[in-house]
Amino acid sequence: SQKIEQNSEALNIQEGKTATLTCNYTNYSPAYLQWYRQDPGRGPVFLLLIRENEKEKRKERLKVTFDTTLKQSLFHITASQPADSATYLCALAGMRFGAGTRLTVKP
Amino acid sequence: DTAVSQTPKYLVTQMGNDKSIKCEQNLGHDTMYWYKQDSKKFLKIMFSYNNKELIINETVPNRFSPKSPDKAHLNLHINSLELGDSAVYFCASSQEPGSLSEQYFGPGTRLTVT
């Protein structure tokens, strides 16, 4: 069966460090993968899209990688700030979401 | 201006009742979606409409019936509500179907069935 797994339910890091979140999938062959941010009580907000032929995509302090051989995407936030604290969701095929990783950045 | 809006934001009702949630988008998008997010925060697609036509219908009980009167609106009607229907329901829209289009989500409707 198809599965999307995000490495951990929660991740705590210190301000200024790099946060790395993982999205693994099985029995999918997505041409694209998206990352969203969700704050408590709000709907998800789109952050980045990466295509299968792109190894890496950057947007400001965000970086996403996509390895179709490993069936994995990594999402990095560099120089993290307390305002980055939120739940981050990966999505395959546009509509298949992982359970999310709740990131807490401590001052 | 709110891009994707939903009403109501909170809905508390008893088992067996029928209720509706409304969604409107002012982005000019062709595709709209309904998602259910359960207590474990897992976001699951329920339905998708493109140009008022149903294109995705996941394994959802037929007590749930979406209706799209026009491209800007997608409503969700739920009959004979059950305890397990308690969740947050999100409406979303995108320019076109498929994973290339980013989705814009509404603020969610928290449904509590007692």
mmCIF file of C-alpha atoms in Angstrom:
data_model
loop_
_atom_site.group_PDB
_atom_site.id
_atom_site.type_symbol
_atom_site.label_atom_id
_atom_site.label_comp_id
_atom_site.label_asym_id
_atom_site.label_seq_id
_atom_site.Cartn_x
_atom_site.Cartn_y
_atom_site.Cartn_z
ATOM 1 C CA SER A 1 0.000 0.000 0.000
ATOM 2 C CA GLN A 2 1.042 3.598 -0.485
ATOM 3 C CA LYS A 3 2.663 5.275 2.499
ATOM 4 C CA ILE A 4 4.062 8.689 3.297
ATOM 5 C CA GLU A 5 6.099 8.933 6.483
ATOM 6 C CA GLN A 6 7.590 11.989 8.072
ATOM 7 C CA ASN A 7 10.525 11.150 10.264
ATOM 8 C CA SER A 8 9.255 12.228 13.597
ATOM 9 C CA GLU A 9 6.157 13.615 15.124
ATOM 10 C CA ALA A 10 8.099 16.358 16.877
ATOM 11 C CA LEU A 11 11.481 17.999 16.520
ATOM 12 C CA ASN A 12 12.985 20.466 18.989
ATOM 13 C CA ILE A 13 15.991 22.562 18.079
ATOM 14 C CA GLN A 14 17.809 25.619 19.335
ATOM 15 C CA GLU A 15 17.459 28.969 17.608
ATOM 16 C CA GLY A 16 20.089 29.519 14.949
ATOM 17 C CA LYS A 17 20.533 25.821 14.178
ATOM 18 C CA THR A 18 19.436 24.070 11.002
ATOM 19 C CA ALA A 19 16.268 22.017 11.190
ATOM 20 C CA THR A 20 16.098 18.975 8.931
ATOM 21 C CA LEU A 21 12.783 17.227 8.346
ATOM 22 C CA THR A 22 12.375 14.014 6.402
ATOM 23 C CA CYS A 23 9.615 12.715 4.163
ATOM 24 C CA ASN A 24 9.824 9.100 2.998
ATOM 25 C CA TYR A 25 7.355 7.420 0.706
ATOM 26 C CA THR A 26 6.653 3.935 -0.621
ATOM 27 C CA ASN A 27 4.655 2.665 -3.583
ATOM 28 C CA TYR A 28 4.493 6.122 -5.119
ATOM 29 C CA SER A 29 6.245 7.550 -8.124
ATOM 30 C CA PRO A 30 5.524 11.234 -7.684
ATOM 31 C CA ALA A 31 6.644 13.633 -10.344
ATOM 32 C CA TYR A 32 6.428 16.415 -7.796
ATOM 33 C CA LEU A 33 6.552 16.870 -4.085
ATOM 34 C CA GLN A 34 5.324 19.826 -2.062
ATOM 35 C CA TRP A 35 5.989 21.113 1.429
ATOM 36 C CA TYR A 36 3.443 23.033 3.480
ATOM 37 C CA ARG A 37 3.502 24.782 6.837
ATOM 38 C CA GLN A 38 0.568 24.573 9.238
ATOM 39 C CA ASP A 39 0.146 26.738 12.315
ATOM 40 C CA PRO A 40 -2.265 25.736 15.122
ATOM 41 C CA GLY A 41 -5.858 26.481 14.221
ATOM 42 C CA ARG A 42 -5.035 27.380 10.623
ATOM 43 C CA GLY A 43 -4.988 25.750 7.237
ATOM 44 C CA PRO A 44 -1.724 24.622 5.624
ATOM 45 C CA VAL A 45 0.264 27.197 3.671
ATOM 46 C CA PHE A 46 2.289 26.240 0.602
ATOM 47 C CA LEU A 47 6.062 26.669 0.890
ATOM 48 C CA LEU A 48 7.914 24.881 -1.890
ATOM 49 C CA LEU A 49 7.438 22.501 -4.796
ATOM 50 C CA ILE A 50 10.203 20.333 -6.200
ATOM 51 C CA ARG A 51 10.059 18.295 -9.390
ATOM 52 C CA GLU A 52 11.554 14.844 -9.794
ATOM 53 C CA ASN A 53 14.256 16.159 -12.126
ATOM 54 C CA GLU A 54 15.313 18.801 -9.601
ATOM 55 C CA LYS A 55 17.728 17.664 -6.944
ATOM 56 C CA GLU A 56 17.408 20.774 -4.842
ATOM 57 C CA LYS A 57 15.211 23.861 -4.495
ATOM 58 C CA ARG A 58 15.815 26.924 -2.350
ATOM 59 C CA LYS A 59 13.703 29.773 -1.106
ATOM 60 C CA GLU A 60 15.271 32.184 1.346
ATOM 61 C CA ARG A 61 16.232 30.064 4.402
ATOM 62 C CA LEU A 62 14.393 27.005 3.106
ATOM 63 C CA LYS A 63 15.931 24.192 1.098
ATOM 64 C CA VAL A 64 14.288 21.051 -0.218
ATOM 65 C CA THR A 65 15.941 18.022 -1.768
ATOM 66 C CA PHE A 66 14.255 15.185 -3.632
ATOM 67 C CA ASP A 67 15.868 11.796 -4.132
ATOM 68 C CA THR A 68 13.632 9.550 -6.233
ATOM 69 C CA THR A 69 16.013 6.612 -5.796
ATOM 70 C CA LEU A 70 15.827 6.760 -2.025
ATOM 71 C CA LYS A 71 12.168 7.837 -2.250
ATOM 72 C CA GLN A 72 12.910 10.639 0.136
ATOM 73 C CA SER A 73 12.680 14.398 0.449
ATOM 74 C CA LEU A 74 14.574 16.463 2.989
ATOM 75 C CA PHE A 75 13.372 19.876 4.130
ATOM 76 C CA HIS A 76 15.898 22.194 5.736
ATOM 77 C CA ILE A 77 15.400 25.469 7.568
ATOM 78 C CA THR A 78 18.700 27.242 8.132
ATOM 79 C CA ALA A 79 19.301 29.812 10.869
ATOM 80 C CA SER A 80 16.042 28.739 12.469
ATOM 81 C CA GLN A 81 13.973 31.208 14.468
ATOM 82 C CA PRO A 82 11.218 30.739 17.057
ATOM 83 C CA ALA A 83 8.792 32.034 14.396
ATOM 84 C CA ASP A 84 9.572 28.902 12.343
ATOM 85 C CA SER A 85 7.827 26.800 15.002
ATOM 86 C CA ALA A 86 4.941 25.055 13.247
ATOM 87 C CA THR A 87 3.954 21.716 11.764
ATOM 88 C CA TYR A 88 5.471 20.964 8.374
ATOM 89 C CA LEU A 89 3.711 18.657 5.961
ATOM 90 C CA CYS A 90 4.969 16.991 2.808
ATOM 91 C CA ALA A 91 2.510 16.228 0.030
ATOM 92 C CA LEU A 92 2.779 13.859 -2.907
ATOM 93 C CA ALA A 93 0.615 13.906 -5.991
ATOM 94 C CA GLY A 94 -0.719 17.207 -4.742
ATOM 95 C CA MET A 95 -3.175 15.690 -2.318
ATOM 96 C CA ARG A 96 -1.493 12.895 -0.371
ATOM 97 C CA PHE A 97 -0.170 14.404 2.817
ATOM 98 C CA GLY A 98 2.160 13.008 5.421
ATOM 99 C CA ALA A 99 1.196 13.262 9.076
ATOM 100 C CA GLY A 100 3.553 16.187 9.574
ATOM 101 C CA THR A 101 6.447 17.022 11.858
ATOM 102 C CA ARG A 102 5.883 19.563 14.615
ATOM 103 C CA LEU A 103 8.955 21.759 14.806
ATOM 104 C CA THR A 104 9.717 23.807 17.918
ATOM 105 C CA VAL A 105 12.560 26.301 17.787
ATOM 106 C CA LYS A 106 13.667 27.374 21.252
ATOM 107 C CA PRO A 107 15.217 30.776 21.871
ATOM 108 C CA ASP B 1 -9.613 39.887 1.087
ATOM 109 C CA THR B 2 -9.785 36.278 2.245
ATOM 110 C CA ALA B 3 -8.722 33.942 -0.561
ATOM 111 C CA VAL B 4 -10.526 30.811 0.648
ATOM 112 C CA SER B 5 -13.247 31.200 3.238
ATOM 113 C CA GLN B 6 -15.317 28.638 5.075
ATOM 114 C CA THR B 7 -18.435 28.902 7.183
ATOM 115 C CA PRO B 8 -19.002 28.139 9.915
ATOM 116 C CA LYS B 9 -15.678 28.064 11.732
ATOM 117 C CA TYR B 10 -17.098 25.938 14.538
ATOM 118 C CA LEU B 11 -19.987 23.505 14.366
ATOM 119 C CA VAL B 12 -21.281 21.547 17.353
ATOM 120 C CA THR B 13 -24.138 19.183 16.723
ATOM 121 C CA GLN B 14 -25.666 15.939 17.877
ATOM 122 C CA MET B 15 -25.431 12.514 16.343
ATOM 123 C CA GLY B 16 -27.972 11.876 13.633
ATOM 124 C CA ASN B 17 -28.266 15.501 12.549
ATOM 125 C CA ASP B 18 -27.592 16.805 9.036
ATOM 126 C CA LYS B 19 -25.247 19.747 8.574
ATOM 127 C CA SER B 20 -23.541 21.709 5.804
ATOM 128 C CA ILE B 21 -20.228 23.506 5.515
ATOM 129 C CA LYS B 22 -19.749 26.173 2.881
ATOM 130 C CA CYS B 23 -16.602 27.157 1.043
ATOM 131 C CA GLU B 24 -15.872 30.028 -1.295
ATOM 132 C CA GLN B 25 -12.703 31.055 -3.105
ATOM 133 C CA ASN B 26 -12.059 34.380 -4.808
ATOM 134 C CA LEU B 27 -8.826 33.357 -6.527
ATOM 135 C CA GLY B 28 -10.405 32.425 -9.849
ATOM 136 C CA HIS B 29 -9.200 28.840 -9.451
ATOM 137 C CA ASP B 30 -10.718 25.954 -11.368
ATOM 138 C CA THR B 31 -10.169 23.223 -8.791
ATOM 139 C CA MET B 32 -11.470 22.885 -5.262
ATOM 140 C CA TYR B 33 -11.013 20.249 -2.580
ATOM 141 C CA TRP B 34 -12.330 19.012 0.732
ATOM 142 C CA TYR B 35 -9.969 17.523 3.281
ATOM 143 C CA LYS B 36 -10.554 15.994 6.694
ATOM 144 C CA GLN B 37 -7.978 16.418 9.455
ATOM 145 C CA ASP B 38 -8.526 14.084 12.350
ATOM 146 C CA SER B 39 -7.368 14.308 15.946
ATOM 147 C CA LYS B 40 -3.964 12.921 14.979
ATOM 148 C CA LYS B 41 -3.568 15.832 12.559
ATOM 149 C CA PHE B 42 -3.551 13.548 9.527
ATOM 150 C CA LEU B 43 -4.852 15.486 6.515
ATOM 151 C CA LYS B 44 -6.829 13.284 4.152
ATOM 152 C CA ILE B 45 -8.334 14.169 0.784
ATOM 153 C CA MET B 46 -12.060 13.550 0.497
ATOM 154 C CA PHE B 47 -13.217 15.141 -2.747
ATOM 155 C CA SER B 48 -11.948 17.269 -5.577
ATOM 156 C CA TYR B 49 -13.900 19.245 -8.163
ATOM 157 C CA ASN B 50 -12.589 20.762 -11.358
ATOM 158 C CA ASN B 51 -14.822 23.215 -13.166
ATOM 159 C CA LYS B 52 -17.794 22.022 -11.113
ATOM 160 C CA GLU B 53 -17.165 18.396 -12.051
ATOM 161 C CA LEU B 54 -16.263 15.780 -9.459
ATOM 162 C CA ILE B 55 -12.833 14.364 -10.297
ATOM 163 C CA ILE B 56 -11.786 12.720 -7.069
ATOM 164 C CA ASN B 57 -13.990 10.852 -4.656
ATOM 165 C CA GLU B 58 -11.999 9.003 -2.055
ATOM 166 C CA THR B 59 -13.413 6.245 0.072
ATOM 167 C CA VAL B 60 -15.823 8.474 1.907
ATOM 168 C CA PRO B 61 -19.186 7.337 3.316
ATOM 169 C CA ASN B 62 -22.027 8.362 1.039
ATOM 170 C CA ARG B 63 -23.418 10.369 3.946
ATOM 171 C CA PHE B 64 -20.988 13.011 2.702
ATOM 172 C CA SER B 65 -22.159 14.805 -0.418
ATOM 173 C CA PRO B 66 -20.240 17.667 -1.993
ATOM 174 C CA LYS B 67 -21.945 20.192 -4.224
ATOM 175 C CA SER B 68 -20.354 22.760 -6.475
ATOM 176 C CA PRO B 69 -22.921 25.314 -7.677
ATOM 177 C CA ASP B 70 -20.170 27.210 -9.515
ATOM 178 C CA LYS B 71 -16.390 27.246 -9.784
ATOM 179 C CA ALA B 72 -16.009 29.541 -6.799
ATOM 180 C CA HIS B 73 -18.050 27.474 -4.354
ATOM 181 C CA LEU B 74 -17.814 23.964 -2.991
ATOM 182 C CA ASN B 75 -20.140 22.966 -0.183
ATOM 183 C CA LEU B 76 -20.105 19.818 1.902
ATOM 184 C CA HIS B 77 -23.302 18.319 3.225
ATOM 185 C CA ILE B 78 -23.176 15.588 5.836
ATOM 186 C CA ASN B 79 -26.180 13.426 6.672
ATOM 187 C CA SER B 80 -26.778 11.400 9.809
ATOM 188 C CA LEU B 81 -23.712 12.671 11.615
ATOM 189 C CA GLU B 82 -21.674 10.182 13.639
ATOM 190 C CA LEU B 83 -19.169 10.634 16.456
ATOM 191 C CA GLY B 84 -16.354 9.652 14.101
ATOM 192 C CA ASP B 85 -17.146 12.602 11.868
ATOM 193 C CA SER B 86 -15.691 14.932 14.491
ATOM 194 C CA ALA B 87 -12.663 16.550 12.878
ATOM 195 C CA VAL B 88 -11.476 19.739 11.233
ATOM 196 C CA TYR B 89 -12.618 20.039 7.624
ATOM 197 C CA PHE B 90 -10.534 22.114 5.256
ATOM 198 C CA CYS B 91 -11.517 23.460 1.909
ATOM 199 C CA ALA B 92 -8.766 24.263 -0.584
ATOM 200 C CA SER B 93 -8.418 25.488 -4.130
ATOM 201 C CA SER B 94 -5.774 25.400 -6.838
ATOM 202 C CA GLN B 95 -5.393 26.797 -10.338
ATOM 203 C CA GLU B 96 -5.676 23.335 -11.860
ATOM 204 C CA PRO B 97 -5.827 19.746 -10.669
ATOM 205 C CA GLY B 98 -2.690 17.788 -10.032
ATOM 206 C CA SER B 99 0.389 18.212 -7.970
ATOM 207 C CA LEU B 100 1.964 21.062 -9.948
ATOM 208 C CA SER B 101 -0.481 23.549 -8.537
ATOM 209 C CA GLU B 102 -0.062 24.836 -5.040
ATOM 210 C CA GLN B 103 -3.183 24.651 -2.966
ATOM 211 C CA TYR B 104 -4.659 27.480 -0.963
ATOM 212 C CA PHE B 105 -6.430 26.305 2.162
ATOM 213 C CA GLY B 106 -9.288 27.837 4.063
ATOM 214 C CA PRO B 107 -9.164 28.353 7.838
ATOM 215 C CA GLY B 108 -10.981 25.101 8.555
ATOM 216 C CA THR B 109 -14.296 24.163 10.153
ATOM 217 C CA ARG B 110 -14.071 22.329 13.449
ATOM 218 C CA LEU B 111 -16.971 19.890 13.609
ATOM 219 C CA THR B 112 -17.819 18.332 16.946
ATOM 220 C CA VAL B 113 -20.464 15.635 17.066
ATOM 221 C CA THR B 114 -21.834 14.817 20.510
#
